């Protein structure tokens, strides 16, 4: 995820032509659509993304399919702000998932760290050789 952020930041410094901006936004929109389950069709995903992005479903569709070569400024600003919120949400979700994994790992280690003891073996239903 940080690679995408650094690529985006480098892109913004290097190449700000209207075509390049439209292409970047199309890639970001496709990334947002891919975050939804694969069983959802685009027709149902576009309105959900539109609500998050503070855009209309038709504007989301036009960004997704790359129909705009020049992006209107208000759409560009709304999209960038919402995309940053999305990235922050994904970072927080990843941090939360990592924390849950650490807690489960610690719980597992605490429960099974001394599996050679008779107490651990008896909780499994008998001796190790059973």
Coordinates of N, CA and C in Angstrom, one line a residue:
X1 N 0.8 -1.2 0.0 CA 0.0 0.0 0.0 C 0.9 1.2 0.0
X2 N 2.0 1.2 0.8 CA 2.8 2.4 0.8 C 3.5 2.6 -0.5
X3 N 3.7 1.6 -1.3 CA 4.3 1.7 -2.6 C 3.4 2.5 -3.5
X4 N 2.1 2.3 -3.4 CA 1.1 3.0 -4.2 C 1.1 4.5 -3.8
X5 N 1.2 4.7 -2.5 CA 1.2 6.1 -2.1 C 2.5 6.8 -2.6
X6 N 3.6 6.2 -2.6 CA 4.8 6.9 -3.0 C 4.8 7.0 -4.5
X7 N 4.3 6.1 -5.3 CA 4.1 6.2 -6.7 C 3.2 7.4 -7.0
X8 N 2.1 7.5 -6.3 CA 1.2 8.5 -6.5 C 1.8 9.9 -6.2
X9 N 2.6 10.0 -5.2 CA 3.2 11.2 -4.8 C 4.3 11.6 -5.9
X10 N 5.0 10.7 -6.3 CA 6.0 10.9 -7.4 C 5.3 11.4 -8.7
X11 N 4.2 10.7 -9.0 CA 3.4 11.0 -10.1 C 3.0 12.5 -10.1
X12 N 2.5 12.9 -8.9 CA 2.0 14.3 -8.8 C 3.1 15.3 -9.0
X13 N 4.3 15.0 -8.6 CA 5.4 15.9 -8.8 C 5.8 16.0 -10.3
X14 N 5.8 14.8 -10.9 CA 6.4 14.7 -12.2 C 5.5 15.0 -13.4
X15 N 4.3 14.5 -13.4 CA 3.5 14.5 -14.6 C 2.0 14.9 -14.3
X16 N 1.7 16.1 -14.5 CA 0.3 16.6 -14.2 C -0.4 17.0 -15.4
X17 N -0.2 16.3 -16.5 CA -1.0 16.6 -17.7 C -2.5 16.1 -17.5
X18 N -3.4 16.7 -18.2 CA -4.8 16.2 -18.0 C -5.0 14.7 -18.3
X19 N -4.3 14.2 -19.4 CA -4.5 12.8 -19.7 C -3.9 11.9 -18.6
X20 N -2.7 12.3 -18.1 CA -2.1 11.6 -17.0 C -2.9 11.5 -15.8
X21 N -3.5 12.7 -15.4 CA -4.4 12.7 -14.2 C -5.6 11.8 -14.4
X22 N -6.2 11.9 -15.6 CA -7.4 11.0 -15.9 C -7.0 9.6 -15.8
X23 N -5.8 9.2 -16.3 CA -5.4 7.8 -16.3 C -5.1 7.4 -14.8
X24 N -4.5 8.2 -14.0 CA -4.3 7.9 -12.6 C -5.6 7.7 -11.9
X25 N -6.5 8.6 -12.1 CA -7.8 8.5 -11.4 C -8.6 7.3 -11.8
X26 N -8.4 6.9 -13.1 CA -9.1 5.7 -13.6 C -8.5 4.4 -12.8
X27 N -7.2 4.4 -12.7 CA -6.5 3.3 -12.0 C -7.0 3.3 -10.5
X28 N -7.0 4.5 -9.9 CA -7.5 4.5 -8.5 C -8.9 4.1 -8.3
X29 N -9.8 4.5 -9.3 CA -11.2 4.1 -9.2 C -11.3 2.5 -9.4
X30 N -10.5 2.0 -10.3 CA -10.5 0.5 -10.5 C -10.1 -0.2 -9.2
X31 N -9.1 0.4 -8.5 CA -8.6 -0.1 -7.2 C -9.8 -0.1 -6.2
X32 N -10.5 1.0 -6.2 CA -11.7 1.0 -5.2 C -12.7 0.0 -5.5
X33 N -13.0 -0.2 -6.8 CA -14.0 -1.2 -7.2 C -13.5 -2.6 -6.9
X34 N -12.2 -2.9 -7.0 CA -11.7 -4.2 -6.7 C -11.8 -4.5 -5.2
X35 N -12.0 -3.5 -4.4 CA -12.1 -3.7 -2.9 C -13.4 -4.4 -2.5
X36 N -14.4 -4.3 -3.4 CA -15.7 -4.9 -3.2 C -15.6 -6.4 -3.5
X37 N -16.5 -7.2 -2.9 CA -16.5 -8.6 -3.2 C -16.8 -8.9 -4.7
X38 N -16.2 -9.9 -5.2 CA -16.3 -10.2 -6.7 C -17.7 -10.5 -7.1
X39 N -18.5 -10.9 -6.2 CA -19.9 -11.3 -6.5 C -20.8 -10.1 -6.8
X40 N -20.3 -8.9 -6.4 CA -21.1 -7.7 -6.7 C -20.8 -7.2 -8.1
X41 N -21.9 -6.9 -8.8 CA -21.7 -6.4 -10.2 C -21.4 -4.9 -10.1
X42 N -20.9 -4.4 -11.2 CA -20.5 -2.9 -11.2 C -21.7 -2.0 -11.0
X43 N -22.8 -2.4 -11.5 CA -24.0 -1.6 -11.4 C -24.4 -1.4 -10.0
X44 N -24.1 -2.3 -9.1 CA -24.4 -2.2 -7.7 C -23.3 -1.5 -6.9
X45 N -22.1 -1.6 -7.4 CA -20.9 -1.1 -6.8 C -20.8 0.4 -7.0
X46 N -21.1 0.9 -8.2 CA -20.9 2.3 -8.5 C -21.7 3.2 -7.6
X47 N -23.0 3.0 -7.3 CA -23.6 3.9 -6.3 C -23.0 3.9 -4.9
X48 N -22.5 2.8 -4.5 CA -21.9 2.7 -3.2 C -20.6 3.5 -3.2
X49 N -19.8 3.4 -4.2 CA -18.6 4.2 -4.3 C -18.9 5.7 -4.5
X50 N -20.0 6.0 -5.2 CA -20.4 7.3 -5.4 C -20.7 8.0 -4.1
X51 N -21.4 7.3 -3.2 CA -21.7 7.9 -1.9 C -20.4 8.2 -1.1
X52 N -19.5 7.2 -1.1 CA -18.2 7.5 -0.4 C -17.4 8.6 -1.0
X53 N -17.4 8.7 -2.3 CA -16.6 9.7 -3.0 C -17.3 11.1 -3.2
X54 N -18.5 11.2 -2.7 CA -19.3 12.4 -2.9 C -19.4 12.8 -4.4
X55 N -19.7 11.8 -5.2 CA -19.9 11.9 -6.6 C -21.2 11.3 -7.0
X56 N -21.6 11.4 -8.2 CA -22.8 10.7 -8.7 C -22.3 9.3 -9.3
X57 N -23.3 8.4 -9.4 CA -22.9 7.1 -10.0 C -22.4 7.2 -11.4
X58 N -23.0 8.2 -12.2 CA -22.6 8.4 -13.5 C -21.1 8.9 -13.6
X59 N -20.8 9.8 -12.6 CA -19.4 10.3 -12.6 C -18.4 9.2 -12.3
X60 N -18.8 8.3 -11.3 CA -18.0 7.1 -11.0 C -17.8 6.3 -12.2
X61 N -18.9 6.0 -12.9 CA -18.8 5.2 -14.1 C -17.9 5.8 -15.2
X62 N -18.0 7.1 -15.4 CA -17.1 7.7 -16.3 C -15.7 7.7 -15.9
X63 N -15.4 7.8 -14.6 CA -14.0 7.7 -14.2 C -13.5 6.2 -14.4
X64 N -14.4 5.3 -14.0 CA -14.0 3.8 -14.1 C -13.6 3.4 -15.5
X65 N -14.5 3.9 -16.5 CA -14.2 3.5 -17.9 C -13.3 4.5 -18.6
X66 N -12.8 5.5 -17.9 CA -11.9 6.4 -18.6 C -12.5 7.3 -19.7
X67 N -13.8 7.7 -19.5 CA -14.5 8.4 -20.5 C -14.1 9.9 -20.5
X68 N -13.5 10.4 -19.4 CA -13.1 11.8 -19.4 C -11.6 11.8 -19.7
X69 N -11.2 12.7 -20.6 CA -9.8 13.0 -20.8 C -9.4 14.2 -20.0
X70 N -10.3 15.0 -19.6 CA -10.0 16.2 -18.7 C -11.0 16.0 -17.6
X71 N -10.5 15.9 -16.4 CA -11.4 15.7 -15.2 C -11.8 17.1 -14.7
X72 N -13.0 17.3 -14.5 CA -13.5 18.6 -13.9 C -12.8 18.8 -12.5
X73 N -12.5 20.0 -12.1 CA -11.7 20.3 -10.9 C -12.5 19.8 -9.7
X74 N -13.8 20.1 -9.6 CA -14.5 19.8 -8.4 C -14.5 18.2 -8.2
X75 N -14.6 17.5 -9.3 CA -14.6 16.0 -9.2 C -13.2 15.6 -8.8
X76 N -12.2 16.2 -9.3 CA -10.8 15.8 -8.9 C -10.6 16.0 -7.4
X77 N -11.0 17.2 -6.9 CA -10.8 17.5 -5.5 C -11.6 16.5 -4.6
X78 N -12.9 16.3 -4.9 CA -13.7 15.4 -4.1 C -13.1 14.0 -4.1
X79 N -12.7 13.6 -5.3 CA -12.2 12.2 -5.4 C -10.9 12.1 -4.6
X80 N -10.0 13.0 -4.7 CA -8.7 12.9 -4.0 C -8.9 12.9 -2.5
X81 N -9.8 13.7 -2.0 CA -10.1 13.7 -0.6 C -10.7 12.4 -0.1
X82 N -11.6 11.9 -0.9 CA -12.3 10.6 -0.5 C -11.3 9.5 -0.7
X83 N -10.4 9.5 -1.7 CA -9.4 8.5 -1.9 C -8.5 8.4 -0.7
X84 N -8.1 9.6 -0.2 CA -7.2 9.7 1.0 C -7.9 9.1 2.2
X85 N -9.2 9.4 2.3 CA -9.9 8.8 3.4 C -10.0 7.2 3.3
X86 N -10.1 6.8 2.1 CA -10.2 5.3 1.8 C -8.8 4.7 2.2
X87 N -7.7 5.3 1.8 CA -6.4 4.8 2.1 C -6.2 4.8 3.6
X88 N -6.6 5.8 4.3 CA -6.5 5.8 5.8 C -7.3 4.7 6.4
X89 N -8.5 4.5 5.9 CA -9.4 3.4 6.4 C -8.7 2.1 6.2
X90 N -8.1 1.9 5.0 CA -7.4 0.6 4.7 C -6.2 0.4 5.7
X91 N -5.5 1.5 6.0 CA -4.4 1.4 6.9 C -4.9 1.0 8.3
X92 N -5.9 1.7 8.7 CA -6.5 1.4 10.0 C -7.0 -0.1 10.1
X93 N -7.6 -0.5 9.0 CA -8.1 -1.9 9.0 C -6.9 -2.9 9.0
X94 N -5.9 -2.6 8.3 CA -4.7 -3.5 8.3 C -4.0 -3.5 9.7
X95 N -4.0 -2.3 10.3 CA -3.4 -2.3 11.7 C -4.3 -3.1 12.7
X96 N -5.6 -3.0 12.5 CA -6.5 -3.7 13.4 C -6.3 -5.2 13.2
X97 N -6.3 -5.6 11.9 CA -6.2 -7.0 11.6 C -4.8 -7.6 12.1
X98 N -3.8 -6.8 12.0 CA -2.5 -7.2 12.5 C -2.5 -7.3 14.0
X99 N -3.2 -6.4 14.7 CA -3.3 -6.5 16.2 C -4.1 -7.7 16.6
X100 N -5.2 -8.0 15.9 CA -6.0 -9.2 16.2 C -5.1 -10.5 16.0
X101 N -4.3 -10.5 14.9 CA -3.4 -11.7 14.7 C -2.4 -11.8 15.8
X102 N -1.8 -10.7 16.2 CA -0.9 -10.7 17.3 C -1.5 -11.3 18.6
X103 N -2.7 -10.8 18.9 CA -3.4 -11.3 20.1 C -3.7 -12.7 20.0
X104 N -4.2 -13.2 18.9 CA -4.5 -14.6 18.7 C -3.2 -15.4 18.8
X105 N -2.1 -14.9 18.2 CA -0.8 -15.6 18.3 C -0.4 -15.7 19.7
X106 N -0.5 -14.6 20.5 CA -0.1 -14.6 21.9 C -0.9 -15.6 22.7
X107 N -2.2 -15.6 22.4 CA -3.1 -16.5 23.1 C -2.8 -18.0 22.8
X108 N -2.5 -18.2 21.5 CA -2.1 -19.6 21.1 C -0.8 -20.0 21.8
X109 N 0.2 -19.1 21.8 CA 1.5 -19.4 22.4 C 1.3 -19.6 23.9
X110 N 0.5 -18.8 24.6 CA 0.2 -19.0 26.0 C -0.5 -20.3 26.3
X111 N -1.4 -20.7 25.5 CA -2.1 -21.9 25.7 C -1.3 -23.1 25.4
X112 N -0.5 -23.1 24.3 CA 0.2 -24.3 23.8 C 1.7 -24.2 23.9
X113 N 2.2 -23.2 24.6 CA 3.7 -23.1 24.7 C 4.3 -24.3 25.4
X114 N 3.7 -24.9 26.4 CA 4.3 -26.0 27.2 C 3.4 -27.2 26.9
X115 N 3.4 -27.6 25.6 CA 2.5 -28.8 25.3 C 3.1 -30.1 25.8
X116 N 4.3 -30.1 26.3 CA 4.9 -31.4 26.8 C 4.5 -31.6 28.2
X117 N 3.8 -30.7 28.9 CA 3.4 -30.9 30.3 C 2.2 -31.8 30.3
X118 N 2.1 -32.5 31.4 CA 0.9 -33.5 31.6 C -0.4 -32.8 31.6
X119 N -0.5 -31.5 32.0 CA -1.7 -30.8 32.0 C -2.2 -30.5 30.6
X120 N -1.3 -30.1 29.7 CA -1.6 -29.8 28.3 C -2.0 -31.1 27.6
X121 N -1.3 -32.2 27.9 CA -1.7 -33.5 27.3 C -3.0 -34.0 27.8
X122 N -3.3 -33.8 29.1 CA -4.6 -34.3 29.6 C -5.7 -33.5 29.0
X123 N -5.5 -32.3 28.7 CA -6.6 -31.5 28.1 C -6.9 -31.9 26.7
X124 N -5.9 -32.6 26.1 CA -6.1 -33.1 24.7 C -6.8 -34.5 24.7
X125 N -7.0 -35.0 25.9 CA -7.7 -36.3 26.0 C -6.9 -37.5 26.3
X126 N -5.7 -37.3 26.7 CA -4.9 -38.4 27.1 C -3.4 -38.2 27.0
X127 N -2.6 -39.2 27.0 CA -1.2 -39.1 26.9 C -0.8 -38.8 25.4
X128 N 0.4 -38.4 25.2 CA 0.9 -38.1 23.9 C 0.8 -39.2 22.9
X129 N 1.0 -40.4 23.4 CA 1.0 -41.6 22.5 C -0.4 -42.1 22.1
X130 N -1.5 -41.6 22.7 CA -2.8 -42.1 22.4 C -3.3 -41.9 21.0

